[in-house]
Amino acid sequence: MLSLLQNISTRIQHEQRAIDARNYSSFAALAVLVLDHVLSCRSEYKYIWQAKFRLPQFLYLISRYWALSLQIMHYTFVQKYLIHGPVSSSLCKIWFSLLGSGCIMMGVCMNLILLLRLYALYMKDSKILALALPLIGQHVVALVVVGRAVFKDDAFSDTCDLYHTPIEALPLGILTIVSQAAVWLAAFKKRKIAQAAVLSLVVRESHWTLAVFGVLAAIMIPYSFATQSVNPFIIFVWPTTFISMTTCTQYAQAQIFKRSKGVGHRVYLFNHHQLNRELLSFDARLP
């Protein structure tokens, strides 16, 4: 009897430590995002809000403010429900679907902006748009995974962990890495003419995007299969912050670059005049 009581007490302490860790982690993810907003608000007003509104700006604003709204709603959920536990399955489903769809939306915005850059880099060659299939495909698969989890009965624990890792997680990870590697390769092929700073910017962005998605997939998928559960704090909360910051930083840097002084001198003395004209034309189309 005493041993049973000790086991129960140990389990309660373990669950409480896990809840405390999630509480602190959620606050940290929100704090990092708020700090990023504060540090970049001046340049955002100058280079984003005062510029002509276009599709990439719309994607920027989604990445910027939907991520912040999502993190605020998530932290409110943690404070109101999770730390007082247990959380009902129906509430976990709502929360899981909100986090999942929001994180997927961040990824879509990030990939669309990068795809628009590549489209301009390849002088509006329609063949480059074929990359949209695997890029959007990975998010469709992710949406299916979230949807299947939400519509299952008794799929969540009292702390809103998904009991079993979906079988689609492994092909999703492979598709994510392959599609991001394809984007990186498409940009890397232009490295020979990337002496121009505007082209170097796009190539460098593809490196960062591959790194962000690659690291996230390399951490989340093995962890989920090892624990045979899905922790929303690991697969949604911090990735939302990282993807939002990466997307917004990349787009803002491009706008700062376009409007900086001396912008007319960024093509470095190529002998081929046609190449000079194409580089300047690319800069004019840079999202």
PDB file of C-alpha atoms in Angstrom:
ATOM      1  CA  MET A   1       0.000   0.000   0.000  1.00  0.00           C
ATOM      2  CA  LEU A   2       2.802   2.367   0.923  1.00  0.00           C
ATOM      3  CA  SER A   3       4.593   1.563  -2.319  1.00  0.00           C
ATOM      4  CA  LEU A   4       1.446   2.354  -4.308  1.00  0.00           C
ATOM      5  CA  LEU A   5       1.069   5.714  -2.572  1.00  0.00           C
ATOM      6  CA  GLN A   6       4.721   6.531  -3.272  1.00  0.00           C
ATOM      7  CA  ASN A   7       4.262   5.695  -6.948  1.00  0.00           C
ATOM      8  CA  ILE A   8       1.204   7.916  -7.156  1.00  0.00           C
ATOM      9  CA  SER A   9       3.047  10.748  -5.395  1.00  0.00           C
ATOM     10  CA  THR A  10       6.045  10.383  -7.743  1.00  0.00           C
ATOM     11  CA  ARG A  11       3.763  10.439 -10.783  1.00  0.00           C
ATOM     12  CA  ILE A  12       1.979  13.576  -9.562  1.00  0.00           C
ATOM     13  CA  GLN A  13       5.308  15.325  -8.952  1.00  0.00           C
ATOM     14  CA  HIS A  14       6.545  14.317 -12.401  1.00  0.00           C
ATOM     15  CA  GLU A  15       3.391  15.640 -14.079  1.00  0.00           C
ATOM     16  CA  GLN A  16       3.621  18.884 -12.099  1.00  0.00           C
ATOM     17  CA  ARG A  17       7.235  19.406 -13.171  1.00  0.00           C
ATOM     18  CA  ALA A  18       6.222  18.782 -16.788  1.00  0.00           C
ATOM     19  CA  ILE A  19       3.404  21.315 -16.529  1.00  0.00           C
ATOM     20  CA  ASP A  20       5.745  23.883 -14.943  1.00  0.00           C
ATOM     21  CA  ALA A  21       8.272  23.322 -17.737  1.00  0.00           C
ATOM     22  CA  ARG A  22       5.572  23.876 -20.358  1.00  0.00           C
ATOM     23  CA  ASN A  23       4.439  27.018 -18.579  1.00  0.00           C
ATOM     24  CA  TYR A  24       7.945  28.505 -18.554  1.00  0.00           C
ATOM     25  CA  SER A  25       8.591  27.353 -22.125  1.00  0.00           C
ATOM     26  CA  SER A  26       5.374  28.980 -23.348  1.00  0.00           C
ATOM     27  CA  PHE A  27       6.264  32.242 -21.643  1.00  0.00           C
ATOM     28  CA  ALA A  28       9.774  32.151 -23.141  1.00  0.00           C
ATOM     29  CA  ALA A  29       8.440  31.523 -26.666  1.00  0.00           C
ATOM     30  CA  LEU A  30       6.053  34.472 -26.303  1.00  0.00           C
ATOM     31  CA  ALA A  31       8.720  36.714 -24.744  1.00  0.00           C
ATOM     32  CA  VAL A  32      11.188  36.046 -27.568  1.00  0.00           C
ATOM     33  CA  LEU A  33       8.546  36.920 -30.158  1.00  0.00           C
ATOM     34  CA  VAL A  34       7.525  40.110 -28.323  1.00  0.00           C
ATOM     35  CA  LEU A  35      11.179  41.143 -28.016  1.00  0.00           C
ATOM     36  CA  ASP A  36      11.629  40.618 -31.755  1.00  0.00           C
ATOM     37  CA  HIS A  37       8.595  42.857 -32.409  1.00  0.00           C
ATOM     38  CA  VAL A  38       9.938  45.585 -30.137  1.00  0.00           C
ATOM     39  CA  LEU A  39      13.441  45.546 -31.636  1.00  0.00           C
ATOM     40  CA  SER A  40      12.202  45.659 -35.238  1.00  0.00           C
ATOM     41  CA  CYS A  41       9.145  47.926 -34.942  1.00  0.00           C
ATOM     42  CA  ARG A  42      10.963  51.013 -36.255  1.00  0.00           C
ATOM     43  CA  SER A  43      12.318  49.321 -39.380  1.00  0.00           C
ATOM     44  CA  GLU A  44       8.966  47.577 -39.902  1.00  0.00           C
ATOM     45  CA  TYR A  45       7.147  50.901 -39.945  1.00  0.00           C
ATOM     46  CA  LYS A  46       9.656  52.410 -42.340  1.00  0.00           C
ATOM     47  CA  TYR A  47      10.124  49.547 -44.788  1.00  0.00           C
ATOM     48  CA  ILE A  48       6.856  47.608 -44.543  1.00  0.00           C
ATOM     49  CA  TRP A  49       3.984  49.892 -43.603  1.00  0.00           C
ATOM     50  CA  GLN A  50       5.132  52.803 -45.776  1.00  0.00           C
ATOM     51  CA  ALA A  51       5.748  50.634 -48.825  1.00  0.00           C
ATOM     52  CA  LYS A  52       3.261  49.787 -51.565  1.00  0.00           C
ATOM     53  CA  PHE A  53       1.074  46.902 -50.422  1.00  0.00           C
ATOM     54  CA  ARG A  54       1.658  43.647 -52.312  1.00  0.00           C
ATOM     55  CA  LEU A  55       1.215  39.907 -51.768  1.00  0.00           C
ATOM     56  CA  PRO A  56       4.580  39.390 -50.013  1.00  0.00           C
ATOM     57  CA  GLN A  57       3.647  42.107 -47.518  1.00  0.00           C
ATOM     58  CA  PHE A  58       0.385  40.313 -46.816  1.00  0.00           C
ATOM     59  CA  LEU A  59       2.352  37.118 -46.150  1.00  0.00           C
ATOM     60  CA  TYR A  60       4.716  39.093 -43.929  1.00  0.00           C
ATOM     61  CA  LEU A  61       1.845  40.478 -41.852  1.00  0.00           C
ATOM     62  CA  ILE A  62       0.334  37.018 -41.404  1.00  0.00           C
ATOM     63  CA  SER A  63       3.675  35.638 -40.268  1.00  0.00           C
ATOM     64  CA  ARG A  64       4.218  38.596 -38.000  1.00  0.00           C
ATOM     65  CA  TYR A  65       0.912  39.170 -36.261  1.00  0.00           C
ATOM     66  CA  TRP A  66      -0.899  35.858 -36.494  1.00  0.00           C
ATOM     67  CA  ALA A  67       2.109  34.215 -34.817  1.00  0.00           C
ATOM     68  CA  LEU A  68       1.998  36.793 -32.020  1.00  0.00           C
ATOM     69  CA  SER A  69      -1.772  36.365 -31.600  1.00  0.00           C
ATOM     70  CA  LEU A  70      -1.369  32.585 -31.568  1.00  0.00           C
ATOM     71  CA  GLN A  71       1.296  32.707 -28.878  1.00  0.00           C
ATOM     72  CA  ILE A  72      -0.807  35.031 -26.723  1.00  0.00           C
ATOM     73  CA  MET A  73      -3.845  32.732 -27.036  1.00  0.00           C
ATOM     74  CA  HIS A  74      -1.660  29.722 -26.280  1.00  0.00           C
ATOM     75  CA  TYR A  75      -0.160  31.276 -23.153  1.00  0.00           C
ATOM     76  CA  THR A  76      -3.639  32.285 -21.990  1.00  0.00           C
ATOM     77  CA  PHE A  77      -4.767  28.668 -22.450  1.00  0.00           C
ATOM     78  CA  VAL A  78      -1.810  27.422 -20.411  1.00  0.00           C
ATOM     79  CA  GLN A  79      -2.530  29.846 -17.574  1.00  0.00           C
ATOM     80  CA  LYS A  80      -6.275  29.310 -17.518  1.00  0.00           C
ATOM     81  CA  TYR A  81      -6.539  25.574 -18.104  1.00  0.00           C
ATOM     82  CA  LEU A  82      -3.323  23.571 -18.326  1.00  0.00           C
ATOM     83  CA  ILE A  83      -1.630  24.553 -15.071  1.00  0.00           C
ATOM     84  CA  HIS A  84      -4.858  23.823 -13.204  1.00  0.00           C
ATOM     85  CA  GLY A  85      -5.439  20.522 -15.143  1.00  0.00           C
ATOM     86  CA  PRO A  86      -6.725  18.091 -16.118  1.00  0.00           C
ATOM     87  CA  VAL A  87      -7.861  19.434 -19.499  1.00  0.00           C
ATOM     88  CA  SER A  88     -10.864  17.899 -21.253  1.00  0.00           C
ATOM     89  CA  SER A  89     -10.394  16.083 -24.556  1.00  0.00           C
ATOM     90  CA  SER A  90     -12.720  18.484 -26.411  1.00  0.00           C
ATOM     91  CA  LEU A  91     -10.728  21.500 -25.247  1.00  0.00           C
ATOM     92  CA  CYS A  92      -7.464  19.784 -26.173  1.00  0.00           C
ATOM     93  CA  LYS A  93      -8.808  19.211 -29.693  1.00  0.00           C
ATOM     94  CA  ILE A  94      -9.631  22.902 -30.137  1.00  0.00           C
ATOM     95  CA  TRP A  95      -6.268  23.979 -28.790  1.00  0.00           C
ATOM     96  CA  PHE A  96      -4.325  21.384 -30.820  1.00  0.00           C
ATOM     97  CA  SER A  97      -6.103  22.295 -34.068  1.00  0.00           C
ATOM     98  CA  LEU A  98      -5.506  26.018 -33.473  1.00  0.00           C
ATOM     99  CA  LEU A  99      -1.796  25.549 -32.792  1.00  0.00           C
ATOM    100  CA  GLY A 100      -1.373  23.082 -35.632  1.00  0.00           C
ATOM    101  CA  SER A 101      -3.163  25.117 -38.294  1.00  0.00           C
ATOM    102  CA  GLY A 102      -1.379  28.286 -37.159  1.00  0.00           C
ATOM    103  CA  CYS A 103       2.060  26.692 -37.366  1.00  0.00           C
ATOM    104  CA  ILE A 104       1.243  25.262 -40.792  1.00  0.00           C
ATOM    105  CA  MET A 105       0.161  28.725 -41.948  1.00  0.00           C
ATOM    106  CA  MET A 106       3.530  30.120 -40.829  1.00  0.00           C
ATOM    107  CA  GLY A 107       5.308  27.510 -42.923  1.00  0.00           C
ATOM    108  CA  VAL A 108       3.147  28.250 -45.981  1.00  0.00           C
ATOM    109  CA  CYS A 109       3.936  31.973 -45.779  1.00  0.00           C
ATOM    110  CA  MET A 110       7.643  31.320 -45.413  1.00  0.00           C
ATOM    111  CA  ASN A 111       7.770  28.992 -48.403  1.00  0.00           C
ATOM    112  CA  LEU A 112       5.623  31.227 -50.617  1.00  0.00           C
ATOM    113  CA  ILE A 113       7.897  34.217 -50.045  1.00  0.00           C
ATOM    114  CA  LEU A 114      10.956  32.117 -50.840  1.00  0.00           C
ATOM    115  CA  LEU A 115       9.255  30.688 -53.940  1.00  0.00           C
ATOM    116  CA  LEU A 116       8.476  34.205 -55.184  1.00  0.00           C
ATOM    117  CA  ARG A 117      12.147  35.101 -54.742  1.00  0.00           C
ATOM    118  CA  LEU A 118      13.217  32.071 -56.768  1.00  0.00           C
ATOM    119  CA  TYR A 119      10.637  32.904 -59.453  1.00  0.00           C
ATOM    120  CA  ALA A 120      12.207  36.330 -59.791  1.00  0.00           C
ATOM    121  CA  LEU A 121      15.724  34.900 -59.589  1.00  0.00           C
ATOM    122  CA  TYR A 122      14.971  32.611 -62.553  1.00  0.00           C
ATOM    123  CA  MET A 123      13.556  35.540 -64.550  1.00  0.00           C
ATOM    124  CA  LYS A 124       9.933  34.362 -64.182  1.00  0.00           C
ATOM    125  CA  ASP A 125      10.620  30.934 -65.609  1.00  0.00           C
ATOM    126  CA  SER A 126       7.394  28.994 -65.048  1.00  0.00           C
ATOM    127  CA  LYS A 127       9.347  25.760 -64.574  1.00  0.00           C
ATOM    128  CA  ILE A 128      10.508  26.948 -61.161  1.00  0.00           C
ATOM    129  CA  LEU A 129       6.869  26.965 -60.013  1.00  0.00           C
ATOM    130  CA  ALA A 130       6.992  23.161 -60.065  1.00  0.00           C
ATOM    131  CA  LEU A 131       8.673  23.483 -56.680  1.00  0.00           C
ATOM    132  CA  ALA A 132       5.309  24.640 -55.332  1.00  0.00           C
ATOM    133  CA  LEU A 133       4.035  21.041 -55.472  1.00  0.00           C
ATOM    134  CA  PRO A 134       6.349  19.549 -52.813  1.00  0.00           C
ATOM    135  CA  LEU A 135       6.436  22.803 -50.827  1.00  0.00           C
ATOM    136  CA  ILE A 136       2.658  23.003 -50.525  1.00  0.00           C
ATOM    137  CA  GLY A 137       2.392  19.200 -50.374  1.00  0.00           C
ATOM    138  CA  GLN A 138       4.279  19.045 -47.093  1.00  0.00           C
ATOM    139  CA  HIS A 139       1.787  21.435 -45.509  1.00  0.00           C
ATOM    140  CA  VAL A 140      -1.182  19.509 -46.890  1.00  0.00           C
ATOM    141  CA  VAL A 141       0.162  16.324 -45.294  1.00  0.00           C
ATOM    142  CA  ALA A 142       0.710  18.204 -42.031  1.00  0.00           C
ATOM    143  CA  LEU A 143      -2.883  19.448 -42.154  1.00  0.00           C
ATOM    144  CA  VAL A 144      -4.120  15.879 -42.675  1.00  0.00           C
ATOM    145  CA  VAL A 145      -2.113  14.741 -39.642  1.00  0.00           C
ATOM    146  CA  VAL A 146      -3.626  17.488 -37.487  1.00  0.00           C
ATOM    147  CA  GLY A 147      -7.124  16.765 -38.806  1.00  0.00           C
ATOM    148  CA  ARG A 148      -6.880  13.035 -38.088  1.00  0.00           C
ATOM    149  CA  ALA A 149      -5.723  13.751 -34.555  1.00  0.00           C
ATOM    150  CA  VAL A 150      -8.551  16.176 -33.891  1.00  0.00           C
ATOM    151  CA  PHE A 151     -11.303  13.854 -35.121  1.00  0.00           C
ATOM    152  CA  LYS A 152     -10.143  10.811 -33.162  1.00  0.00           C
ATOM    153  CA  ASP A 153     -11.883   9.915 -29.903  1.00  0.00           C
ATOM    154  CA  ASP A 154      -9.811   9.839 -26.718  1.00  0.00           C
ATOM    155  CA  ALA A 155      -6.664  10.836 -28.584  1.00  0.00           C
ATOM    156  CA  PHE A 156      -5.328  13.274 -25.973  1.00  0.00           C
ATOM    157  CA  SER A 157      -3.949  12.970 -22.468  1.00  0.00           C
ATOM    158  CA  ASP A 158      -4.949  15.224 -19.569  1.00  0.00           C
ATOM    159  CA  THR A 159      -2.096  17.574 -20.556  1.00  0.00           C
ATOM    160  CA  CYS A 160      -3.139  17.614 -24.235  1.00  0.00           C
ATOM    161  CA  ASP A 161      -0.371  15.360 -25.521  1.00  0.00           C
ATOM    162  CA  LEU A 162      -1.377  13.207 -28.466  1.00  0.00           C
ATOM    163  CA  TYR A 163      -1.199   9.600 -27.251  1.00  0.00           C
ATOM    164  CA  HIS A 164       0.243   8.039 -30.413  1.00  0.00           C
ATOM    165  CA  THR A 165       2.580   9.401 -33.065  1.00  0.00           C
ATOM    166  CA  PRO A 166       0.728   9.473 -36.425  1.00  0.00           C
ATOM    167  CA  ILE A 167       2.161   7.122 -39.024  1.00  0.00           C
ATOM    168  CA  GLU A 168       2.233  10.032 -41.494  1.00  0.00           C
ATOM    169  CA  ALA A 169       4.885  11.806 -39.398  1.00  0.00           C
ATOM    170  CA  LEU A 170       7.787   9.952 -41.023  1.00  0.00           C
ATOM    171  CA  PRO A 171       6.834  10.635 -44.694  1.00  0.00           C
ATOM    172  CA  LEU A 172       6.004  14.197 -43.662  1.00  0.00           C
ATOM    173  CA  GLY A 173       9.517  14.684 -42.325  1.00  0.00           C
ATOM    174  CA  ILE A 174      11.087  13.171 -45.426  1.00  0.00           C
ATOM    175  CA  LEU A 175       8.927  15.313 -47.734  1.00  0.00           C
ATOM    176  CA  THR A 176       9.803  18.440 -45.750  1.00  0.00           C
ATOM    177  CA  ILE A 177      13.547  17.862 -45.960  1.00  0.00           C
ATOM    178  CA  VAL A 178      13.444  16.867 -49.648  1.00  0.00           C
ATOM    179  CA  SER A 179      11.318  19.862 -50.699  1.00  0.00           C
ATOM    180  CA  GLN A 180      13.457  22.336 -48.765  1.00  0.00           C
ATOM    181  CA  ALA A 181      16.602  20.759 -50.203  1.00  0.00           C
ATOM    182  CA  ALA A 182      15.152  21.223 -53.706  1.00  0.00           C
ATOM    183  CA  VAL A 183      14.591  24.926 -53.008  1.00  0.00           C
ATOM    184  CA  TRP A 184      18.096  25.245 -51.632  1.00  0.00           C
ATOM    185  CA  LEU A 185      19.547  23.509 -54.703  1.00  0.00           C
ATOM    186  CA  ALA A 186      17.600  25.792 -57.062  1.00  0.00           C
ATOM    187  CA  ALA A 187      19.050  28.852 -55.331  1.00  0.00           C
ATOM    188  CA  PHE A 188      22.516  27.322 -55.015  1.00  0.00           C
ATOM    189  CA  LYS A 189      22.687  26.780 -58.773  1.00  0.00           C
ATOM    190  CA  LYS A 190      22.713  30.573 -59.153  1.00  0.00           C
ATOM    191  CA  ARG A 191      25.749  30.983 -56.901  1.00  0.00           C
ATOM    192  CA  LYS A 192      28.048  31.718 -59.857  1.00  0.00           C
ATOM    193  CA  ILE A 193      26.279  34.997 -60.471  1.00  0.00           C
ATOM    194  CA  ALA A 194      25.606  35.636 -56.792  1.00  0.00           C
ATOM    195  CA  GLN A 195      28.437  38.176 -56.568  1.00  0.00           C
ATOM    196  CA  ALA A 196      25.616  40.681 -56.853  1.00  0.00           C
ATOM    197  CA  ALA A 197      24.416  41.328 -53.324  1.00  0.00           C
ATOM    198  CA  VAL A 198      20.742  41.040 -54.241  1.00  0.00           C
ATOM    199  CA  LEU A 199      21.285  37.500 -55.549  1.00  0.00           C
ATOM    200  CA  SER A 200      23.479  36.570 -52.619  1.00  0.00           C
ATOM    201  CA  LEU A 201      20.596  37.580 -50.367  1.00  0.00           C
ATOM    202  CA  VAL A 202      18.243  35.023 -51.953  1.00  0.00           C
ATOM    203  CA  VAL A 203      20.848  32.259 -51.850  1.00  0.00           C
ATOM    204  CA  ARG A 204      21.561  32.974 -48.193  1.00  0.00           C
ATOM    205  CA  GLU A 205      17.835  32.923 -47.376  1.00  0.00           C
ATOM    206  CA  SER A 206      17.481  29.466 -48.901  1.00  0.00           C
ATOM    207  CA  HIS A 207      20.297  28.271 -46.610  1.00  0.00           C
ATOM    208  CA  TRP A 208      18.456  29.569 -43.549  1.00  0.00           C
ATOM    209  CA  THR A 209      15.115  28.123 -44.633  1.00  0.00           C
ATOM    210  CA  LEU A 210      16.614  24.684 -45.198  1.00  0.00           C
ATOM    211  CA  ALA A 211      18.342  24.901 -41.822  1.00  0.00           C
ATOM    212  CA  VAL A 212      15.176  25.919 -39.951  1.00  0.00           C
ATOM    213  CA  PHE A 213      12.899  23.258 -41.464  1.00  0.00           C
ATOM    214  CA  GLY A 214      15.637  20.620 -41.455  1.00  0.00           C
ATOM    215  CA  VAL A 215      16.498  21.113 -37.784  1.00  0.00           C
ATOM    216  CA  LEU A 216      12.826  21.164 -36.770  1.00  0.00           C
ATOM    217  CA  ALA A 217      12.112  17.930 -38.648  1.00  0.00           C
ATOM    218  CA  ALA A 218      15.290  16.290 -37.314  1.00  0.00           C
ATOM    219  CA  ILE A 219      14.281  17.070 -33.718  1.00  0.00           C
ATOM    220  CA  MET A 220      10.502  16.674 -33.709  1.00  0.00           C
ATOM    221  CA  ILE A 221      10.015  13.426 -35.628  1.00  0.00           C
ATOM    222  CA  PRO A 222      12.585  11.222 -33.826  1.00  0.00           C
ATOM    223  CA  TYR A 223      11.403  12.617 -30.481  1.00  0.00           C
ATOM    224  CA  SER A 224       7.764  11.842 -31.265  1.00  0.00           C
ATOM    225  CA  PHE A 225       8.530   8.269 -32.325  1.00  0.00           C
ATOM    226  CA  ALA A 226      10.863   7.712 -29.356  1.00  0.00           C
ATOM    227  CA  THR A 227       8.232   8.826 -26.840  1.00  0.00           C
ATOM    228  CA  GLN A 228       5.294   7.446 -28.859  1.00  0.00           C
ATOM    229  CA  SER A 229       3.442  10.696 -28.206  1.00  0.00           C
ATOM    230  CA  VAL A 230       3.142  14.150 -29.737  1.00  0.00           C
ATOM    231  CA  ASN A 231       3.939  17.106 -27.503  1.00  0.00           C
ATOM    232  CA  PRO A 232       2.318  20.255 -28.986  1.00  0.00           C
ATOM    233  CA  PHE A 233       4.778  22.462 -27.116  1.00  0.00           C
ATOM    234  CA  ILE A 234       7.681  20.938 -29.055  1.00  0.00           C
ATOM    235  CA  ILE A 235       6.113  20.547 -32.499  1.00  0.00           C
ATOM    236  CA  PHE A 236       4.039  23.759 -32.628  1.00  0.00           C
ATOM    237  CA  VAL A 237       4.876  26.418 -30.029  1.00  0.00           C
ATOM    238  CA  TRP A 238       8.588  27.042 -30.543  1.00  0.00           C
ATOM    239  CA  PRO A 239       8.479  26.306 -34.308  1.00  0.00           C
ATOM    240  CA  THR A 240       5.810  29.013 -34.656  1.00  0.00           C
ATOM    241  CA  THR A 241       8.171  31.526 -33.050  1.00  0.00           C
ATOM    242  CA  PHE A 242      11.213  30.451 -35.091  1.00  0.00           C
ATOM    243  CA  ILE A 243       9.396  30.354 -38.438  1.00  0.00           C
ATOM    244  CA  SER A 244       7.730  33.725 -37.849  1.00  0.00           C
ATOM    245  CA  MET A 245      11.014  35.407 -36.928  1.00  0.00           C
ATOM    246  CA  THR A 246      12.873  33.841 -39.851  1.00  0.00           C
ATOM    247  CA  THR A 247      10.210  34.800 -42.403  1.00  0.00           C
ATOM    248  CA  CYS A 248       9.849  38.372 -41.198  1.00  0.00           C
ATOM    249  CA  THR A 249      13.586  38.947 -40.889  1.00  0.00           C
ATOM    250  CA  GLN A 250      14.233  37.689 -44.409  1.00  0.00           C
ATOM    251  CA  TYR A 251      11.502  39.818 -45.970  1.00  0.00           C
ATOM    252  CA  ALA A 252      12.433  42.933 -43.979  1.00  0.00           C
ATOM    253  CA  GLN A 253      16.094  42.583 -44.975  1.00  0.00           C
ATOM    254  CA  ALA A 254      15.116  42.449 -48.622  1.00  0.00           C
ATOM    255  CA  GLN A 255      13.055  45.622 -48.290  1.00  0.00           C
ATOM    256  CA  ILE A 256      15.845  47.418 -46.453  1.00  0.00           C
ATOM    257  CA  PHE A 257      18.248  46.308 -49.168  1.00  0.00           C
ATOM    258  CA  LYS A 258      16.001  47.589 -51.972  1.00  0.00           C
ATOM    259  CA  ARG A 259      15.526  51.014 -50.393  1.00  0.00           C
ATOM    260  CA  SER A 260      19.041  51.521 -49.064  1.00  0.00           C
ATOM    261  CA  LYS A 261      21.301  54.228 -50.441  1.00  0.00           C
ATOM    262  CA  GLY A 262      23.557  53.311 -53.303  1.00  0.00           C
ATOM    263  CA  VAL A 263      21.139  50.658 -54.471  1.00  0.00           C
ATOM    264  CA  GLY A 264      22.077  51.362 -58.080  1.00  0.00           C
ATOM    265  CA  HIS A 265      25.642  50.182 -57.506  1.00  0.00           C
ATOM    266  CA  ARG A 266      24.988  46.684 -56.234  1.00  0.00           C
ATOM    267  CA  VAL A 267      25.698  44.912 -59.552  1.00  0.00           C
ATOM    268  CA  TYR A 268      29.429  44.453 -59.641  1.00  0.00           C
ATOM    269  CA  LEU A 269      30.931  45.119 -63.092  1.00  0.00           C
ATOM    270  CA  PHE A 270      29.979  42.081 -65.102  1.00  0.00           C
ATOM    271  CA  ASN A 271      31.386  42.074 -68.618  1.00  0.00           C
ATOM    272  CA  HIS A 272      28.151  40.732 -70.058  1.00  0.00           C
ATOM    273  CA  HIS A 273      25.704  43.653 -70.529  1.00  0.00           C
ATOM    274  CA  GLN A 274      22.693  41.362 -70.829  1.00  0.00           C
ATOM    275  CA  LEU A 275      23.481  39.872 -67.448  1.00  0.00           C
ATOM    276  CA  ASN A 276      23.658  43.353 -65.972  1.00  0.00           C
ATOM    277  CA  ARG A 277      20.181  44.156 -67.307  1.00  0.00           C
ATOM    278  CA  GLU A 278      18.787  40.871 -65.977  1.00  0.00           C
ATOM    279  CA  LEU A 279      20.199  41.502 -62.515  1.00  0.00           C
ATOM    280  CA  LEU A 280      18.705  44.965 -62.401  1.00  0.00           C
ATOM    281  CA  SER A 281      15.421  43.564 -63.660  1.00  0.00           C
ATOM    282  CA  PHE A 282      15.501  40.927 -60.918  1.00  0.00           C
ATOM    283  CA  ASP A 283      16.065  43.582 -58.298  1.00  0.00           C
ATOM    284  CA  ALA A 284      12.991  45.445 -59.498  1.00  0.00           C
ATOM    285  CA  ARG A 285      10.883  42.277 -59.120  1.00  0.00           C
ATOM    286  CA  LEU A 286      12.356  41.247 -55.756  1.00  0.00           C
ATOM    287  CA  PRO A 287       9.370  40.632 -53.424  1.00  0.00           C
TER     288      PRO A 287
END
